[in-house]
Tab-separated table of C-alpha atoms in Angstrom:
chain	number	residue	atom	x	y	z
B	1	GLU	CA	5.747	18.714	-7.905
B	2	ALA	CA	6.216	15.606	-5.014
B	3	GLN	CA	5.608	12.122	-6.496
B	4	VAL	CA	6.536	8.658	-7.175
B	5	THR	CA	7.089	7.502	-10.639
B	6	GLN	CA	7.262	4.265	-12.663
B	7	ASN	CA	8.384	3.273	-15.767
B	8	PRO	CA	6.391	1.607	-18.210
B	9	ARG	CA	3.025	1.884	-16.835
B	10	TYR	CA	2.516	-1.318	-18.879
B	11	LEU	CA	4.495	-3.860	-20.319
B	12	ILE	CA	3.727	-7.532	-21.773
B	13	THR	CA	6.677	-9.300	-22.184
B	14	VAL	CA	7.412	-13.550	-22.537
B	15	THR	CA	8.636	-15.803	-20.081
B	16	GLY	CA	12.573	-15.763	-19.008
B	17	LYS	CA	12.898	-12.608	-20.933
B	18	LYS	CA	14.769	-10.041	-17.864
B	19	LEU	CA	13.221	-6.598	-17.047
B	20	THR	CA	13.381	-4.057	-15.122
B	21	VAL	CA	10.816	-1.637	-13.644
B	22	THR	CA	12.339	1.535	-12.751
B	23	CYS	CA	10.969	3.507	-9.846
B	24	SER	CA	12.001	7.462	-8.841
B	25	GLN	CA	10.591	9.918	-5.945
B	26	ASN	CA	11.574	13.271	-5.109
B	27	MET	CA	10.884	13.804	-1.884
B	28	ASN	CA	14.493	13.066	-0.511
B	29	HIS	CA	12.181	10.437	1.108
B	30	GLU	CA	14.351	7.482	3.010
B	31	TYR	CA	11.886	4.170	2.664
B	32	MET	CA	11.366	2.823	-0.498
B	33	SER	CA	9.078	-0.049	-1.384
B	34	TRP	CA	7.444	-2.408	-4.146
B	35	TYR	CA	4.499	-3.991	-3.958
B	36	ARG	CA	2.332	-6.706	-5.685
B	37	GLN	CA	-1.124	-6.306	-6.039
B	38	ASP	CA	-3.505	-9.455	-6.991
B	39	PRO	CA	-7.023	-9.884	-7.082
B	40	GLY	CA	-8.691	-11.075	-3.818
B	41	LEU	CA	-5.075	-10.594	-2.472
B	42	GLY	CA	-4.685	-6.710	-1.725
B	43	LEU	CA	-1.327	-5.888	-1.655
B	44	ARG	CA	1.887	-7.748	-0.560
B	45	GLN	CA	5.652	-6.422	0.298
B	46	ILE	CA	8.223	-7.387	-2.013
B	47	TYR	CA	10.995	-5.466	-1.211
B	48	TYR	CA	11.782	-2.395	0.967
B	49	SER	CA	14.272	-0.409	1.622
B	50	MET	CA	15.437	2.292	4.501
B	51	ASN	CA	17.967	4.080	3.024
B	52	VAL	CA	21.284	3.516	0.585
B	53	GLU	CA	22.857	0.331	0.245
B	54	VAL	CA	20.034	-1.042	2.160
B	55	THR	CA	17.341	-3.356	1.635
B	56	ASP	CA	15.553	-5.973	3.197
B	57	LYS	CA	13.055	-8.934	1.789
B	58	GLY	CA	9.053	-8.344	2.104
B	59	ASP	CA	6.469	-11.109	2.116
B	60	VAL	CA	6.458	-11.959	-1.191
B	61	PRO	CA	10.476	-11.804	-3.103
B	62	GLU	CA	11.139	-14.664	-4.673
B	63	GLY	CA	12.016	-13.904	-8.326
B	64	TYR	CA	12.445	-10.279	-7.615
B	65	LYS	CA	15.682	-8.329	-7.011
B	66	VAL	CA	16.370	-4.829	-5.952
B	67	SER	CA	18.726	-2.573	-5.634
B	68	ARG	CA	19.032	1.196	-4.156
B	69	LYS	CA	22.521	2.753	-4.749
B	70	GLU	CA	20.908	6.473	-5.287
B	71	LYS	CA	18.112	7.342	-2.258
B	72	ARG	CA	15.863	8.226	-5.273
B	73	ASN	CA	16.149	5.446	-6.766
B	74	PHE	CA	14.646	1.840	-6.308
B	75	PRO	CA	14.387	-0.299	-9.334
B	76	LEU	CA	12.586	-3.523	-9.068
B	77	ILE	CA	14.559	-6.314	-11.285
B	78	LEU	CA	12.980	-9.387	-12.807
B	79	GLU	CA	15.545	-12.042	-13.502
B	80	SER	CA	13.255	-14.891	-15.760
B	81	PRO	CA	9.982	-13.408	-15.531
B	82	SER	CA	7.353	-16.563	-15.637
B	83	PRO	CA	3.381	-16.087	-15.717
B	84	ASN	CA	2.845	-16.230	-12.146
B	85	GLN	CA	4.446	-12.633	-11.884
B	86	THR	CA	1.808	-11.531	-13.627
B	87	SER	CA	0.571	-8.681	-11.340
B	88	LEU	CA	-0.114	-4.669	-10.479
B	89	TYR	CA	3.120	-3.267	-9.132
B	90	PHE	CA	3.176	0.077	-7.122
B	91	CYS	CA	6.215	1.738	-5.854
B	92	ALA	CA	6.057	3.419	-2.721
B	93	SER	CA	8.262	5.836	-0.370
B	94	SER	CA	7.911	7.482	2.787
B	95	TYR	CA	9.949	9.607	4.674
B	96	GLY	CA	12.002	8.034	7.573
B	97	GLN	CA	10.054	4.837	8.448
B	98	GLY	CA	7.964	2.699	6.332
B	99	TYR	CA	5.339	2.977	9.588
B	100	ASN	CA	4.644	6.943	8.422
B	101	GLU	CA	2.449	8.176	5.003
B	102	GLN	CA	3.908	6.265	2.400
B	103	PHE	CA	3.232	7.801	-1.698
B	104	PHE	CA	2.520	5.580	-4.415
B	105	GLY	CA	3.426	5.541	-7.982
B	106	PRO	CA	0.733	5.070	-10.201
B	107	GLY	CA	1.230	1.570	-10.432
B	108	THR	CA	3.327	-0.856	-13.838
B	109	ARG	CA	0.395	-3.282	-14.874
B	110	LEU	CA	2.982	-6.436	-16.266
B	111	THR	CA	1.639	-9.354	-18.081
B	112	VAL	CA	4.176	-12.408	-18.598
B	113	LEU	CA	2.956	-14.584	-21.282
D	1	SER	CA	1.306	-13.651	5.928
D	2	GLN	CA	-1.593	-11.133	6.146
D	3	GLN	CA	-1.417	-8.595	9.126
D	4	GLY	CA	-4.461	-6.214	8.231
D	5	GLU	CA	-7.899	-7.666	7.454
D	6	GLU	CA	-10.374	-5.462	6.520
D	7	ASP	CA	-14.442	-6.280	7.451
D	8	PRO	CA	-16.373	-6.437	5.461
D	9	GLN	CA	-14.755	-7.235	2.022
D	10	ALA	CA	-17.611	-4.860	0.051
D	11	LEU	CA	-20.118	-2.625	1.159
D	12	SER	CA	-22.693	-0.643	-0.823
D	13	ILE	CA	-24.562	2.169	0.456
D	14	GLN	CA	-26.818	4.683	-0.481
D	15	GLU	CA	-25.488	8.201	-0.891
D	16	GLY	CA	-25.863	10.780	1.900
D	17	GLU	CA	-25.231	7.866	4.608
D	18	ASN	CA	-22.332	6.732	6.725
D	19	ALA	CA	-19.650	3.691	5.181
D	20	THR	CA	-18.322	1.847	8.732
D	21	MET	CA	-14.935	-0.363	7.810
D	22	ASN	CA	-13.335	-2.084	9.613
D	23	CYS	CA	-9.599	-3.850	10.292
D	24	SER	CA	-8.144	-6.399	12.372
D	25	TYR	CA	-4.349	-7.149	12.736
D	26	LYS	CA	-2.202	-9.342	14.853
D	27	THR	CA	0.939	-8.035	15.908
D	28	SER	CA	2.156	-4.972	17.933
D	29	ILE	CA	2.503	-1.623	15.952
D	30	ASN	CA	3.318	1.506	15.438
D	31	ASN	CA	0.936	2.946	13.492
D	32	LEU	CA	-2.027	2.153	11.582
D	33	GLN	CA	-2.924	3.497	7.994
D	34	TRP	CA	-5.733	3.713	6.084
D	35	TYR	CA	-5.189	4.303	2.305
D	36	ARG	CA	-7.749	4.581	-0.797
D	37	GLN	CA	-7.793	3.294	-3.657
D	38	ASN	CA	-9.733	3.959	-6.987
D	39	SER	CA	-9.971	1.117	-9.639
D	40	GLY	CA	-6.253	-0.094	-9.900
D	41	ARG	CA	-4.604	3.257	-9.507
D	42	GLY	CA	-2.281	4.315	-6.945
D	43	LEU	CA	-2.861	4.316	-3.606
D	44	VAL	CA	-3.783	7.323	-1.769
D	45	HIS	CA	-3.099	8.019	1.943
D	46	LEU	CA	-6.407	8.728	4.317
D	47	ILE	CA	-5.525	9.006	7.935
D	48	LEU	CA	-3.005	7.935	10.305
D	49	ILE	CA	-3.080	7.069	13.805
D	50	ARG	CA	-0.441	6.323	16.452
D	51	SER	CA	-0.367	3.464	18.638
D	52	ASN	CA	-0.936	6.040	21.104
D	53	GLU	CA	-3.923	7.710	19.966
D	54	ARG	CA	-7.353	6.506	20.503
D	55	GLU	CA	-9.368	8.475	17.896
D	56	LYS	CA	-8.456	11.128	14.839
D	57	HIS	CA	-10.714	12.735	12.477
D	58	SER	CA	-9.877	14.067	9.497
D	59	GLY	CA	-12.751	16.335	7.760
D	60	ARG	CA	-15.653	13.474	7.128
D	61	LEU	CA	-13.228	10.905	8.019
D	62	ARG	CA	-13.099	9.141	11.777
D	63	VAL	CA	-10.817	6.423	12.718
D	64	THR	CA	-10.474	4.615	15.859
D	65	LEU	CA	-7.845	2.365	17.252
D	66	ASP	CA	-8.229	-0.268	19.821
D	67	THR	CA	-4.655	-1.929	20.787
D	68	SER	CA	-6.132	-3.933	23.275
D	69	LYS	CA	-8.673	-5.817	20.391
D	70	LYS	CA	-5.855	-5.323	18.048
D	71	SER	CA	-8.467	-3.640	15.811
D	72	SER	CA	-9.445	0.115	13.806
D	73	SER	CA	-12.442	1.593	12.277
D	74	LEU	CA	-12.912	3.832	9.705
D	75	LEU	CA	-16.176	5.714	9.372
D	76	ILE	CA	-16.878	7.965	6.173
D	77	THR	CA	-19.569	9.897	7.481
D	78	ALA	CA	-22.212	11.591	4.734
D	79	SER	CA	-21.018	9.700	1.743
D	80	ARG	CA	-20.353	11.030	-1.487
D	81	ALA	CA	-20.362	9.225	-4.831
D	82	ALA	CA	-16.860	10.335	-5.218
D	83	ASP	CA	-16.585	7.576	-1.898
D	84	THR	CA	-16.513	4.579	-4.646
D	85	ALA	CA	-13.257	3.086	-3.801
D	86	SER	CA	-11.527	0.171	-2.173
D	87	TYR	CA	-10.144	1.129	1.276
D	88	PHE	CA	-6.989	-0.291	2.683
D	89	CYS	CA	-5.711	-0.566	6.547
D	90	ALA	CA	-2.059	-0.893	6.467
D	91	THR	CA	0.417	-1.713	9.680
D	92	ASP	CA	3.905	-2.295	10.081
D	93	ARG	CA	5.568	-5.514	11.505
D	94	ASP	CA	8.987	-4.970	12.199
D	95	ASP	CA	10.460	-2.511	8.980
D	96	LYS	CA	7.654	-4.284	6.847
D	97	ILE	CA	4.118	-3.346	5.858
D	98	ILE	CA	1.366	-5.138	5.416
D	99	PHE	CA	-1.630	-4.187	4.351
D	100	GLY	CA	-5.229	-6.109	4.297
D	101	LYS	CA	-7.396	-7.638	1.258
D	102	GLY	CA	-9.721	-4.108	1.094
D	103	THR	CA	-13.103	-3.143	1.371
D	104	ARG	CA	-14.443	-2.598	-1.748
D	105	LEU	CA	-17.370	0.905	-0.978
D	106	HIS	CA	-20.121	1.181	-3.328
D	107	ILE	CA	-21.901	4.185	-2.925
D	108	LEU	CA	-25.934	4.531	-4.790
D	109	PRO	CA	-27.021	7.364	-6.107
């Protein structure tokens, strides 16, 4: 089954404790992206990747890191999480460019205390 | 910075009626897409319209695109309870993808 998976689905952590949210797709998509969703603000793009070893900032990259060492994986790293990073996070992938149909993961709900 | 903006923010209609929501954007685009989200779940792609297209249909969905006005509309005909969800438009700006804040649609029985 074609899908985007994220782990963990739910995470409660404390300020400053490094964490990684994994994202994996099995559709051989070139483009992968991370979004955060906050009430009243819609989805905002954090980082995106056009292909392996190619990553770039979205609109809200501060406090986040990403890597794309393999085509299927695109982990999101929070080196020192803060309470303002409490949010619902989505990973997505698409064939070719990002302006093609995107396939979304189920989301990761992160709470930083 | 927000590229796409949906209007209205919220919409309640009776089951069986048609629902129309609009999206405006600021810069030139390659495609415009509409997505649906059910209550905090992942987004589901509904329809993609290319910048050289003016109208597209998919089942009960009809999307129009007016590049001169930088706007798009999504029409859902003969609404059903299962259409209750949030609807987002998404556009591209350079290689970034910009989502609007969404329209919350509630179908009343």
